Amino acid sequence: MSAKKTIPIGFEEHDHKVCVAQALSGAEARCAAEGLRLTPVRRKVLELLLKEHRALGAYAILDLLRDAGFGSQPPVAYRALDFLAEHGFVHKIERLNAFVACAHPGERHSPAFMICRLCDAVAEAQSSPAKGGLGAAAQAAGFQIEKTVVEAEGVCPACAERANT
Ligand SMILES: [Zn+2]
Ligand SMILES: [Zn+2]
Ligand SMILES: [Zn+2]
């Protein structure tokens, strides 16, 4: 981990222990209800991502898995990430080629991300980009939007404050 590692909090102050615990038990409940297998390694990968509120690449995840005593074969991490992404527990951030835990799993949504270019913190907005200006343009063009990828890059509140002091 780099020295600039700070506590990323998805931009907002919150009780992060509760946040991780709730998300994990929510994932367990959903997997049980839908007959999905949340294997120990899948659960661990989700937990690692939930702890961060920050995008992690597959290799960073692999390192953390190894530290946690799990297998160190890349396919193990990739398969776990595929499973988690397929079922909406995590999202892939194309711009960073990295993954982030979903901030509101269980709801159907097109995620919109705000990515801090200084600390890599990621916040997931709940807005529906397809309903905004893009939606109006698509409607005018007779285009049906099925999926949008919104990844905004900028500076998070914590980094902006640090720059001002
Ligand atoms: Zn949290
Ligand atoms: Zn999401
Ligand atoms: Zn930042």
Tab-separated table of C-alpha atoms and ligand atoms in Angstrom:
chain	number	residue	atom	x	y	z
A	1	MET	CA	0.000	0.000	0.000
A	2	SER	CA	1.253	3.465	-0.794
A	3	ALA	CA	2.033	6.084	1.819
A	4	LYS	CA	-0.779	8.316	0.638
A	5	LYS	CA	-3.294	5.785	1.890
A	6	THR	CA	-5.918	7.674	3.845
A	7	ILE	CA	-9.248	6.595	5.194
A	8	PRO	CA	-11.579	6.631	2.250
A	9	ILE	CA	-15.125	7.052	3.356
A	10	GLY	CA	-17.128	7.169	0.166
A	11	PHE	CA	-17.056	10.961	0.687
A	12	GLU	CA	-19.424	10.973	3.667
A	13	GLU	CA	-18.767	10.463	7.355
A	14	HIS	CA	-20.466	7.320	8.524
A	15	ASP	CA	-20.085	4.365	10.858
A	16	HIS	CA	-18.001	2.261	8.555
A	17	LYS	CA	-18.028	-0.885	10.721
A	18	VAL	CA	-21.800	-0.939	10.583
A	19	CYS	CA	-21.690	-0.136	6.886
A	20	VAL	CA	-19.477	-3.165	6.109
A	21	ALA	CA	-21.390	-5.511	8.413
A	22	GLN	CA	-24.759	-4.518	6.955
A	23	ALA	CA	-23.577	-4.885	3.393
A	24	LEU	CA	-22.119	-8.323	4.092
A	25	SER	CA	-25.201	-9.625	5.848
A	26	GLY	CA	-27.327	-8.160	3.061
A	27	ALA	CA	-25.250	-10.036	0.495
A	28	GLU	CA	-25.531	-13.261	2.509
A	29	ALA	CA	-29.286	-12.904	2.755
A	30	ARG	CA	-29.652	-12.210	-0.953
A	31	CYS	CA	-27.452	-15.151	-1.919
A	32	ALA	CA	-29.462	-17.444	0.354
A	33	ALA	CA	-32.755	-16.169	-1.079
A	34	GLU	CA	-31.623	-16.485	-4.697
A	35	GLY	CA	-29.695	-19.722	-4.337
A	36	LEU	CA	-26.355	-18.100	-5.119
A	37	ARG	CA	-23.234	-19.577	-3.604
A	38	LEU	CA	-21.319	-17.023	-1.597
A	39	THR	CA	-18.175	-19.107	-1.193
A	40	PRO	CA	-15.564	-18.049	1.393
A	41	VAL	CA	-13.345	-16.498	-1.270
A	42	ARG	CA	-16.241	-14.582	-2.885
A	43	ARG	CA	-17.305	-13.324	0.529
A	44	LYS	CA	-13.745	-12.293	1.329
A	45	VAL	CA	-13.341	-10.357	-1.927
A	46	LEU	CA	-16.613	-8.533	-1.254
A	47	GLU	CA	-15.477	-7.762	2.294
A	48	LEU	CA	-12.140	-6.411	1.058
A	49	LEU	CA	-13.896	-4.092	-1.382
A	50	LEU	CA	-16.484	-3.003	1.177
A	51	LYS	CA	-13.724	-2.026	3.561
A	52	GLU	CA	-12.320	0.459	1.097
A	53	HIS	CA	-14.927	2.651	-0.626
A	54	ARG	CA	-12.137	2.836	-3.106
A	55	ALA	CA	-11.504	1.096	-6.376
A	56	LEU	CA	-9.112	-1.841	-6.229
A	57	GLY	CA	-7.537	-3.567	-9.198
A	58	ALA	CA	-7.541	-7.337	-9.494
A	59	TYR	CA	-3.889	-7.548	-8.505
A	60	ALA	CA	-4.370	-5.467	-5.370
A	61	ILE	CA	-7.260	-7.747	-4.454
A	62	LEU	CA	-5.080	-10.778	-5.102
A	63	ASP	CA	-2.437	-9.423	-2.721
A	64	LEU	CA	-5.021	-8.819	-0.019
A	65	LEU	CA	-6.443	-12.313	-0.524
A	66	ARG	CA	-3.007	-13.782	-0.138
A	67	ASP	CA	-2.491	-11.779	3.061
A	68	ALA	CA	-5.783	-13.146	4.338
A	69	GLY	CA	-4.604	-16.700	3.743
A	70	PHE	CA	-6.565	-17.432	0.585
A	71	GLY	CA	-5.259	-18.932	-2.640
A	72	SER	CA	-2.923	-16.741	-4.611
A	73	GLN	CA	-3.865	-17.890	-8.108
A	74	PRO	CA	-5.153	-15.019	-10.279
A	75	PRO	CA	-8.108	-17.076	-11.615
A	76	VAL	CA	-9.418	-17.385	-8.059
A	77	ALA	CA	-9.699	-13.614	-7.722
A	78	TYR	CA	-11.020	-13.139	-11.259
A	79	ARG	CA	-13.721	-15.747	-10.847
A	80	ALA	CA	-14.811	-14.256	-7.539
A	81	LEU	CA	-14.926	-10.768	-9.105
A	82	ASP	CA	-16.901	-12.065	-12.093
A	83	PHE	CA	-19.458	-13.597	-9.780
A	84	LEU	CA	-19.762	-10.478	-7.640
A	85	ALA	CA	-20.016	-8.160	-10.649
A	86	GLU	CA	-22.538	-10.382	-12.431
A	87	HIS	CA	-24.858	-10.263	-9.443
A	88	GLY	CA	-24.403	-6.559	-8.790
A	89	PHE	CA	-22.476	-6.772	-5.524
A	90	VAL	CA	-19.551	-4.945	-7.068
A	91	HIS	CA	-19.088	-2.729	-10.127
A	92	LYS	CA	-16.219	-2.523	-12.506
A	93	ILE	CA	-14.832	0.957	-13.066
A	94	GLU	CA	-13.638	0.879	-16.637
A	95	ARG	CA	-11.548	3.988	-16.348
A	96	LEU	CA	-9.433	2.546	-13.557
A	97	ASN	CA	-9.747	-1.093	-14.628
A	98	ALA	CA	-10.676	-1.726	-11.025
A	99	PHE	CA	-13.593	-2.792	-8.878
A	100	VAL	CA	-15.652	-1.131	-6.184
A	101	ALA	CA	-18.341	-2.528	-3.879
A	102	CYS	CA	-21.845	-1.422	-4.846
A	103	ALA	CA	-23.196	1.283	-2.560
A	104	HIS	CA	-26.791	0.146	-2.862
A	105	PRO	CA	-27.024	-3.472	-3.918
A	106	GLY	CA	-30.353	-5.102	-4.508
A	107	GLU	CA	-31.768	-2.175	-6.448
A	108	ARG	CA	-31.647	-2.158	-10.216
A	109	HIS	CA	-29.515	0.773	-11.243
A	110	SER	CA	-27.028	2.147	-13.696
A	111	PRO	CA	-24.227	3.273	-11.435
A	112	ALA	CA	-22.733	6.727	-11.795
A	113	PHE	CA	-19.326	7.116	-10.209
A	114	MET	CA	-17.391	10.054	-8.856
A	115	ILE	CA	-13.733	9.150	-8.711
A	116	CYS	CA	-11.197	11.236	-6.813
A	117	ARG	CA	-8.060	11.555	-8.897
A	118	LEU	CA	-5.958	12.246	-5.791
A	119	CYS	CA	-6.904	9.446	-3.397
A	120	ASP	CA	-8.906	7.075	-5.635
A	121	ALA	CA	-11.920	7.326	-3.334
A	122	VAL	CA	-15.061	6.412	-5.214
A	123	ALA	CA	-18.612	7.469	-4.467
A	124	GLU	CA	-21.559	5.974	-6.262
A	125	ALA	CA	-24.324	8.389	-7.103
A	126	GLN	CA	-27.902	7.248	-7.067
A	127	SER	CA	-28.943	9.416	-9.960
A	128	SER	CA	-30.239	7.835	-13.130
A	129	PRO	CA	-28.133	9.433	-15.838
A	130	ALA	CA	-30.453	8.150	-18.545
A	131	LYS	CA	-33.236	10.318	-17.131
A	132	GLY	CA	-31.332	13.571	-17.369
A	133	GLY	CA	-30.201	15.506	-20.396
A	134	LEU	CA	-28.966	12.343	-22.068
A	135	GLY	CA	-32.378	10.765	-21.643
A	136	ALA	CA	-34.047	13.725	-23.325
A	137	ALA	CA	-31.577	13.627	-26.214
A	138	ALA	CA	-32.078	9.892	-26.610
A	139	GLN	CA	-35.827	10.280	-26.627
A	140	ALA	CA	-35.591	12.969	-29.295
A	141	ALA	CA	-33.437	10.648	-31.371
A	142	GLY	CA	-35.714	7.659	-30.829
A	143	PHE	CA	-32.864	5.873	-29.124
A	144	GLN	CA	-33.542	3.413	-26.307
A	145	ILE	CA	-30.852	3.567	-23.660
A	146	GLU	CA	-30.185	0.173	-22.078
A	147	LYS	CA	-27.049	0.945	-20.165
A	148	THR	CA	-24.966	3.972	-19.319
A	149	VAL	CA	-21.465	4.157	-17.921
A	150	VAL	CA	-20.848	7.350	-15.987
A	151	GLU	CA	-17.450	7.865	-14.464
A	152	ALA	CA	-16.707	11.411	-13.374
A	153	GLU	CA	-13.176	12.262	-12.347
A	154	GLY	CA	-12.394	15.060	-9.934
A	155	VAL	CA	-11.418	15.899	-6.367
A	156	CYS	CA	-13.263	14.543	-3.327
A	157	PRO	CA	-14.265	16.802	-0.399
A	158	ALA	CA	-11.487	15.465	1.864
A	159	CYS	CA	-8.769	16.105	-0.734
A	160	ALA	CA	-10.202	19.525	-1.587
A	161	GLU	CA	-10.079	20.458	2.085
A	162	ARG	CA	-6.516	19.178	2.411
A	163	ALA	CA	-5.498	21.327	-0.560
A	164	ASN	CA	-7.005	24.404	1.068
A	165	THR	CA	-5.216	24.087	4.391
B	1	ZN	ZN	-18.557	2.566	4.817
B	2	ZN	ZN	-24.305	0.023	-7.452
B	3	ZN	ZN	-9.697	12.349	-2.582
